[in-house]
Short mmCIF file of C-alpha atoms in Angstrom, two decimals:
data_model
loop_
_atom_site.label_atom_id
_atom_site.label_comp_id
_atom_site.label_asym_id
_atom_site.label_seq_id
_atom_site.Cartn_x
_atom_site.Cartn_y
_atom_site.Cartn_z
CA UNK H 1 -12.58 -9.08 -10.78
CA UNK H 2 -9.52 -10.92 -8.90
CA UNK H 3 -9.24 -14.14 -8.20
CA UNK H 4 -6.38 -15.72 -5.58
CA UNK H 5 -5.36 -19.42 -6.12
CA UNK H 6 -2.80 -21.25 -4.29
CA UNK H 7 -0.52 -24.53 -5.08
CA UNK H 8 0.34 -26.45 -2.96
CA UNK H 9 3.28 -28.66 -3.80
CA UNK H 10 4.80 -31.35 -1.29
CA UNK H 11 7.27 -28.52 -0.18
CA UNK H 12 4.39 -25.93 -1.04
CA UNK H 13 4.52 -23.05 -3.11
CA UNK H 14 1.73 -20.60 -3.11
CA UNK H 15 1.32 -18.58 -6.17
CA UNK H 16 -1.04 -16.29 -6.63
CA UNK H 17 -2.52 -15.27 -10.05
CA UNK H 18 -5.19 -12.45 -10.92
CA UNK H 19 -8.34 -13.34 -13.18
CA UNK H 20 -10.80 -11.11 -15.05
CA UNK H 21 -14.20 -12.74 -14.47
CA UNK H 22 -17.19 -12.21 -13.33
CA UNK H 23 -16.95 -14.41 -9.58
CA UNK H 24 -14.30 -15.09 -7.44
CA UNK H 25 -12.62 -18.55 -6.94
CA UNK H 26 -10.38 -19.86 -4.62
CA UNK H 27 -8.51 -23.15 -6.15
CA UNK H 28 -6.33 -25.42 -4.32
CA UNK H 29 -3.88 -27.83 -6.15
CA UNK H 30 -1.48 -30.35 -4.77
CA UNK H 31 1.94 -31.42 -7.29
CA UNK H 32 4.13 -33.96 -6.05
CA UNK H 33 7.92 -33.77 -6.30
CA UNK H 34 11.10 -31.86 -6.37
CA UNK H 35 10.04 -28.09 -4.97
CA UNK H 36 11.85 -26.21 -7.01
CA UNK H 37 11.66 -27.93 -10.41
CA UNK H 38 7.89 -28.13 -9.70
CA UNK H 39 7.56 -24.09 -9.06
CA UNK H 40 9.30 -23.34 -12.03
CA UNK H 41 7.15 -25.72 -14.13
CA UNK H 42 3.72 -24.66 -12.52
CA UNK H 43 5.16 -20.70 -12.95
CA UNK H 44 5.75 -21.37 -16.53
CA UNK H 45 2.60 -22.50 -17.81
CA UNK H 46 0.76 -19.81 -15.91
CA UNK H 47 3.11 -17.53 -18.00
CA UNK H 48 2.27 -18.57 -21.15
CA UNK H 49 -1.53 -19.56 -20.45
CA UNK H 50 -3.65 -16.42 -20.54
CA UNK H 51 -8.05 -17.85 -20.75
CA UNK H 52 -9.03 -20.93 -18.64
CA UNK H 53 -12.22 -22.45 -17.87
CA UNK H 54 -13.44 -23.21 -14.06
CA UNK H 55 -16.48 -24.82 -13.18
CA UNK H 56 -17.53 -24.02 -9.91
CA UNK H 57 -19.79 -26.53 -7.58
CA UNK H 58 -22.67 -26.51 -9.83
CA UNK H 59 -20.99 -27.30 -12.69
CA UNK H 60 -21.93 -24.27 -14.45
CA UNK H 61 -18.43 -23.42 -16.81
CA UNK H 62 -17.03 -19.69 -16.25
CA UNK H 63 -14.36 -18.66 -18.93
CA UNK H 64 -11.59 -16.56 -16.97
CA UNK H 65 -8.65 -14.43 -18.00
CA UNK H 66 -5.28 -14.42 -16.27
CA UNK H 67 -3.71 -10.98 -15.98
CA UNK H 68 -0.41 -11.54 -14.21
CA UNK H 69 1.03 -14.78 -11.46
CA UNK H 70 3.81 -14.52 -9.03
CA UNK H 71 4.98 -16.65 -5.85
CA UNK H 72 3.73 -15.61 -3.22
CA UNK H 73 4.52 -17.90 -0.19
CA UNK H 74 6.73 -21.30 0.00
CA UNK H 75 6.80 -24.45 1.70
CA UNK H 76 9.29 -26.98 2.28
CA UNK H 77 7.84 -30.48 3.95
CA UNK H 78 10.28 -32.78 5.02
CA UNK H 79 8.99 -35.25 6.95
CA UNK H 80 7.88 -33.99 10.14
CA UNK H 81 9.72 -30.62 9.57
CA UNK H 82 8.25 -27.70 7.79
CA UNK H 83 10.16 -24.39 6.60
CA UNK H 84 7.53 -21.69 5.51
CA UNK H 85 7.90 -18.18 4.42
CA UNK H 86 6.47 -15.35 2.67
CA UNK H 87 7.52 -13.50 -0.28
CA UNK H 88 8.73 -10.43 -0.56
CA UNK H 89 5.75 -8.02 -0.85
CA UNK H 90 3.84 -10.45 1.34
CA UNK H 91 3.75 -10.81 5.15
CA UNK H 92 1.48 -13.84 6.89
CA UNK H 93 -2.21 -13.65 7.37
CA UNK H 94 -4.20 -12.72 10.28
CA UNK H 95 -4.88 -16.53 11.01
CA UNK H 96 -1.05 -17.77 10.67
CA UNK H 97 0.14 -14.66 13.26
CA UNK H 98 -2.73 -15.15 15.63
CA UNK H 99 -2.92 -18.93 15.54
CA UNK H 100 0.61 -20.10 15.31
CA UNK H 101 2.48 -17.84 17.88
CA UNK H 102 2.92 -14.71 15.30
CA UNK H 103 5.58 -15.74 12.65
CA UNK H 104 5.44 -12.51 11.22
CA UNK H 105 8.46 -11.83 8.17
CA UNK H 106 10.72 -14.37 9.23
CA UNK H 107 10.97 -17.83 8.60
CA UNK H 108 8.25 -19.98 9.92
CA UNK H 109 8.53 -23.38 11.08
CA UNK H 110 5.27 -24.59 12.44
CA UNK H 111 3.12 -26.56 10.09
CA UNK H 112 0.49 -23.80 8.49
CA UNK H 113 0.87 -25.23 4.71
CA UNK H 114 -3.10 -25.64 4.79
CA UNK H 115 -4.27 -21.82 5.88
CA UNK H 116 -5.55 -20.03 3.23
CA UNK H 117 -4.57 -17.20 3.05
CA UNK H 118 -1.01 -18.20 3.89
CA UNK H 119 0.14 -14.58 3.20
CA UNK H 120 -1.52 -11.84 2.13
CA UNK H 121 -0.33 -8.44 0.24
CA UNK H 122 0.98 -5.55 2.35
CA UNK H 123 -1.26 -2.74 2.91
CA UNK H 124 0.00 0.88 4.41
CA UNK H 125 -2.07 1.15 7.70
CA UNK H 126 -1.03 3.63 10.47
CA UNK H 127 -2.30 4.60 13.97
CA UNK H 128 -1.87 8.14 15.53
CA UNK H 129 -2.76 8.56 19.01
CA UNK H 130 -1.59 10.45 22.00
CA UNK H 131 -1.12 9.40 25.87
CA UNK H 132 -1.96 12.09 28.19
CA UNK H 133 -0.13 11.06 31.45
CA UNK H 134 -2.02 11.33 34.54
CA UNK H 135 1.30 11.95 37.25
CA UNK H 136 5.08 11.20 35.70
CA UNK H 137 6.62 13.08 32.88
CA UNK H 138 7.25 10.58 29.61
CA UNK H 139 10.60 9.10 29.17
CA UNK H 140 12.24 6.30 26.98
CA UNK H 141 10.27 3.07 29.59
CA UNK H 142 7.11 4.49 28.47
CA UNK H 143 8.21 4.57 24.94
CA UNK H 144 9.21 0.98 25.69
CA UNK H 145 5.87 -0.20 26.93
CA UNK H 146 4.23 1.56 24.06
CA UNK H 147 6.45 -0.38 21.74
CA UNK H 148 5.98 -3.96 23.51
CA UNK H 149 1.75 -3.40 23.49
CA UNK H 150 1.76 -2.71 19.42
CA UNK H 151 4.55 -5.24 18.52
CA UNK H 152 1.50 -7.54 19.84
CA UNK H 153 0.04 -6.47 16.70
CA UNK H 154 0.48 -8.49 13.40
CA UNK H 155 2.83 -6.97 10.34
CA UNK H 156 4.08 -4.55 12.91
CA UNK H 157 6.74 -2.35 11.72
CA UNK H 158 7.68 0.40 13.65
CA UNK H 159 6.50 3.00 16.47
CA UNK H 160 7.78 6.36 16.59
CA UNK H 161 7.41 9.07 19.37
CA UNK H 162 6.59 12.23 17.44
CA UNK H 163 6.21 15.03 19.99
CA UNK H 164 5.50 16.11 23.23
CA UNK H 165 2.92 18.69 24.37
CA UNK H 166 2.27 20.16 27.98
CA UNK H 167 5.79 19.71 29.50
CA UNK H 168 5.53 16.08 28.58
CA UNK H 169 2.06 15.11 29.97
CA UNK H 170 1.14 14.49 26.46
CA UNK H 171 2.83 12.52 24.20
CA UNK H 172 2.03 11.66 20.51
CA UNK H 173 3.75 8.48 18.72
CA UNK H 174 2.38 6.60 15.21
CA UNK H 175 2.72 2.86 14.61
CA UNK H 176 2.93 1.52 11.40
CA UNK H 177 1.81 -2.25 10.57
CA UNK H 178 1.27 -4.15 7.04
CA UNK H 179 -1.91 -5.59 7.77
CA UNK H 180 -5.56 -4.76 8.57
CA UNK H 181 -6.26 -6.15 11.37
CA UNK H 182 -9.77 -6.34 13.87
CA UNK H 183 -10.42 -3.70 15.65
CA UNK H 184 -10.48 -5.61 18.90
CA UNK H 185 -7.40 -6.30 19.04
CA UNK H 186 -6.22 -3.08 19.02
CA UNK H 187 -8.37 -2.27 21.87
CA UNK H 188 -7.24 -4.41 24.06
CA UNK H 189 -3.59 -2.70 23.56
CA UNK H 190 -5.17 0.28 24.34
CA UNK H 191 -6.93 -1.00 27.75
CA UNK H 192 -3.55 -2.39 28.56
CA UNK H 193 -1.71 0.17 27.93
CA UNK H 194 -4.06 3.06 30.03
CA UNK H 195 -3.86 0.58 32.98
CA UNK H 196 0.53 0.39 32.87
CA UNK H 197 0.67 3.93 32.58
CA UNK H 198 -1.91 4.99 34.88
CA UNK H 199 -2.61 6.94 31.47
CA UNK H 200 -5.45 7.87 28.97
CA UNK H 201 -5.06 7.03 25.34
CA UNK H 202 -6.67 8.55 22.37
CA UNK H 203 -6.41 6.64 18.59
CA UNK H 204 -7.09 6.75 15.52
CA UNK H 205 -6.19 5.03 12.03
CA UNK H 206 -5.85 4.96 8.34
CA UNK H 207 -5.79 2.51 5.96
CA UNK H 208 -8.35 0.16 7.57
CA UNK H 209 -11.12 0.90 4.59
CA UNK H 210 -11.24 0.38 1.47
CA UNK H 211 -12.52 3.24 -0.71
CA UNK H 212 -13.71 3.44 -4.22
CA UNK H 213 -14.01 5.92 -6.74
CA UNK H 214 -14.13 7.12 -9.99
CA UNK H 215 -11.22 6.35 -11.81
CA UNK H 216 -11.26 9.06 -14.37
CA UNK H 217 -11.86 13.23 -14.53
CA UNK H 218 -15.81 13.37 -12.84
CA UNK H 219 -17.28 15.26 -15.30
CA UNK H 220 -20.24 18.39 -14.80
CA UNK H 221 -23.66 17.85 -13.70
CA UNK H 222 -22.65 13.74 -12.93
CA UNK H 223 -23.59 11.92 -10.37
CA UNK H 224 -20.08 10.25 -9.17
CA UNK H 225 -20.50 7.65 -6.41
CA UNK H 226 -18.39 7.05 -3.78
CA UNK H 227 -18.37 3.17 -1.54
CA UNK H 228 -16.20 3.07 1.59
CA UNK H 229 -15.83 -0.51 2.81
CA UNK H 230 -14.34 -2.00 6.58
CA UNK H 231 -13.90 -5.25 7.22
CA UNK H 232 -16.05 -5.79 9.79
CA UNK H 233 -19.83 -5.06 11.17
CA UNK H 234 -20.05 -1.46 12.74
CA UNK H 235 -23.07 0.02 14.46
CA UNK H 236 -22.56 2.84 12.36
CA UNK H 237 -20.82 4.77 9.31
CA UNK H 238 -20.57 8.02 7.81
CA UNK H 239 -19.21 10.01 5.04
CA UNK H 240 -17.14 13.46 6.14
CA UNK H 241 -16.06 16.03 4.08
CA UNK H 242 -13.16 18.69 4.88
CA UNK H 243 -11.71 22.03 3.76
CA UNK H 244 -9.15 23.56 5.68
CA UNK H 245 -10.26 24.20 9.56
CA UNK H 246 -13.74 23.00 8.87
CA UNK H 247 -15.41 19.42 8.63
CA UNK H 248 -19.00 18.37 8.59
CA UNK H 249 -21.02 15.30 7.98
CA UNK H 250 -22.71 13.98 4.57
CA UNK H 251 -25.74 13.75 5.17
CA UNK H 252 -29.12 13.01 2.45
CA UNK H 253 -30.56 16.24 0.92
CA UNK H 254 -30.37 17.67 -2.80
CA UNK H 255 -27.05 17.02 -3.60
CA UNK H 256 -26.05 13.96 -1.61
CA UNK H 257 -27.70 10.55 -1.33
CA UNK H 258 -26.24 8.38 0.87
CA UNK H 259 -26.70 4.31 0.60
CA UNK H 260 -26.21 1.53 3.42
CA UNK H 261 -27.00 -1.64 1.43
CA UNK H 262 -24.10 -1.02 -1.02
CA UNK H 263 -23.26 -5.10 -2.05
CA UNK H 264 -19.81 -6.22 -0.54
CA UNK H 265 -18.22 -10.16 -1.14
CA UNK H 266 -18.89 -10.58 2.76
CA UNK H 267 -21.86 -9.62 4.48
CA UNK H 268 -20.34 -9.31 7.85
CA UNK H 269 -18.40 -5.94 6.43
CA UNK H 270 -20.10 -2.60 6.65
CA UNK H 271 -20.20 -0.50 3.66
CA UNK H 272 -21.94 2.87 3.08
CA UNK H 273 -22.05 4.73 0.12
CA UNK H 274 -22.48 8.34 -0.98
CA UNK H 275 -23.47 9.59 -4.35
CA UNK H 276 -22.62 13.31 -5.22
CA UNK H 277 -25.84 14.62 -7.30
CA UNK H 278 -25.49 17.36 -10.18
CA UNK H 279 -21.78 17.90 -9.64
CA UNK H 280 -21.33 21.44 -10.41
CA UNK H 281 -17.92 22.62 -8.91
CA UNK H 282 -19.10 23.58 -5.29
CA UNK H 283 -17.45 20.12 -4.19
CA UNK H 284 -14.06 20.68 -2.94
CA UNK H 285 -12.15 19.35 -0.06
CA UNK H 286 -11.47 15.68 1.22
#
C-alpha cells in the first residue's frame, strides 16, 4: 500500500516517498535551516534507508518499507514572503487552486506551506462534449468563451475544437486537465456556458475513476473481479460492457455478480464492483 509524507523545512520541501505496509500514514516533519543543504540531506537518507518503524496514535508499532522518494513540491519562507512551486510531474491540489486564487504550474506566492496535499501527481482526465447552437453559426468568440469557462477549471491544459456537424449548429471540442476534480464544478461551467451561448451542452469524461483489475492473464473458469472507484458519493453506478455498435448494462445473473459495499479509504466515494463468474471465453469487449 502507498503512503505520502511531506517535510516541511523552513523554506519547505515536500517529498514524497512510497511505503509497502499494511495502513496508510500521512507524516509531517519540520527541519530548520539552509533549504537546499537540508533537501539534499533529508533526500539522502531516504535513499539509503529502505524499513522504518511508525507508530500511529495508539502506539501500536507498524514496520514499513520504502520503495522509491522524490521532491515533490518546494518552499522558500523568508520572512513574510513565500515562493512555492510544484515539481515537475506535479501540479497543485484541489485546495491550493480553489482556495488561494488558482496558482496552477507557475510559481506561487501566497502562503499555502501547511495544505496537505500541496501538489498532487498528474492524472490524464479529458472531457468531450458538444454545443448545439440554438440561432448563430460557431465561430472563433464562441471558441473563446468555451476556453475562458474550462480554464476556470484546475490543471487545465488545453481545449480544442474538433469538428463541426449540421452547418455549424453543432460543435464538438475536448478539454484536457491534470486533475480530478468535483463534479460540481464542472457543472456550473456547463450552466454558464448554455446561458452565454443561448446554447445546449452535452459532456462527458474519462479519467475521473479509478479502476482495478487483474494484473495478470485471467485464466479459464475464474472468477476475475473488477472495482471501479469515483471520488465522490453518487446516487448510482453501473458496470457497461461494449463490442462494436452494441452496449448493454451488467447486471446480477449466472455469470455476473455485482457488489456495492466494495471497501474504499473514504467512505464518501462510491465504488461498485463486478465479478465475472466461470470465465469461459464468451467475455469480450470493453
Amino acid at each position: 500500500m502507498c503512503s505520502r509524507v511531506f517535510l516541511f523545512l523552513t523554506g519547505a520541501v515536500y517529498i514524497l516517498y512510497q511505503v509497502l505496509a499494511t495502513d496508510v500514514y500521512i507524516a509531517e516533519l519540520m527541519v530548520e535551516g539552509n533549504v537546499t543543504l537540508q533537501a539534499e540531506t533529508v533526500m539522502s537518507v531516504f535513499n539509503t534507508t529502505t524499513n522504518l518503524t511508525v507508530i500511529d496514535k495508539g502506539g501500536i508499532a507498524h514496520p514499513v518499507t520504502i520503495s522509491f522518494s522524490e521532491l515533490v513540491a518546494e518552499c522558500q519562507i523568508i520572512g513574510d514572503q513565500t515562493s512555492c512551486k510544484c515539481y515537475p510531474g506535479y501540479v497543485w491540489s484541489n485546495t491550493v487552486c480553489y482556495n488561494h486564487s488558482c496558482c496552477r504550474e507557475m510559481t506561487c506566492t501566497q502562503n499555502v506551506s501547511d495544505i496537505v496535499p500541496l501538489c498532487v501527481a498528474k492524472v490524464k482526465v479529458r472531457i468531450n462534449g458538444s454545443v448545439i447552437m440554438n440561432t448563430v453559426m460557431w465561430s472563433s468568440v464562441q471558441t473563446t468563451q468555451l476556453e475562458t469557462e474550462f480554464g476556470k477549471l484546475n490543471a487545465f491544459e488545453y481545449l480544442n475544437v474538433t469538428g463541426h456537424r449540421l452547418d455549424k449548429k453543432v460543435t464538438d471540442f475536448e478539454v484536457a486537465v491534470s486533475i480530478k476534480f468535483d463534479t460540481f464544478r464542472l457543472q456550473v461551467i456547463v450552466e454558464n456556458l448554455q446561458t452565454s451561448l443561448g446554447a445546449v451542452l452535452w459532456v462527458d469524461t474519462s479519467g475521473m475513476v479509478t479502476i482495478e483489475s487483474p494484473n495478470t492473464t485471467v485464466c479459464y473458469k475464474s472468477d476475475p473481479v473488477l472495482k471501479c472507484t469515483f471520488e465522490e458519493a453518487t446516487d448510482s453506478a453501473g458496470w457497461n460492457m461494449s463490442r462494436k455498435y452494441e452496449r448493454f448494462e451488467l447486471n446480477n445473473g449466472s455469470v455476473v455478480k455485482l457488489g456495492y459495499n466494495c471497501s474504499t479509504e473514504v467512505s464518501e466515494k462510491s465504488c461498485v464492483e463486478v465479478t465475472l463468474r466461470e470465465v469461459t471465453g464468451i467475455w469480450s469487449g470493453e
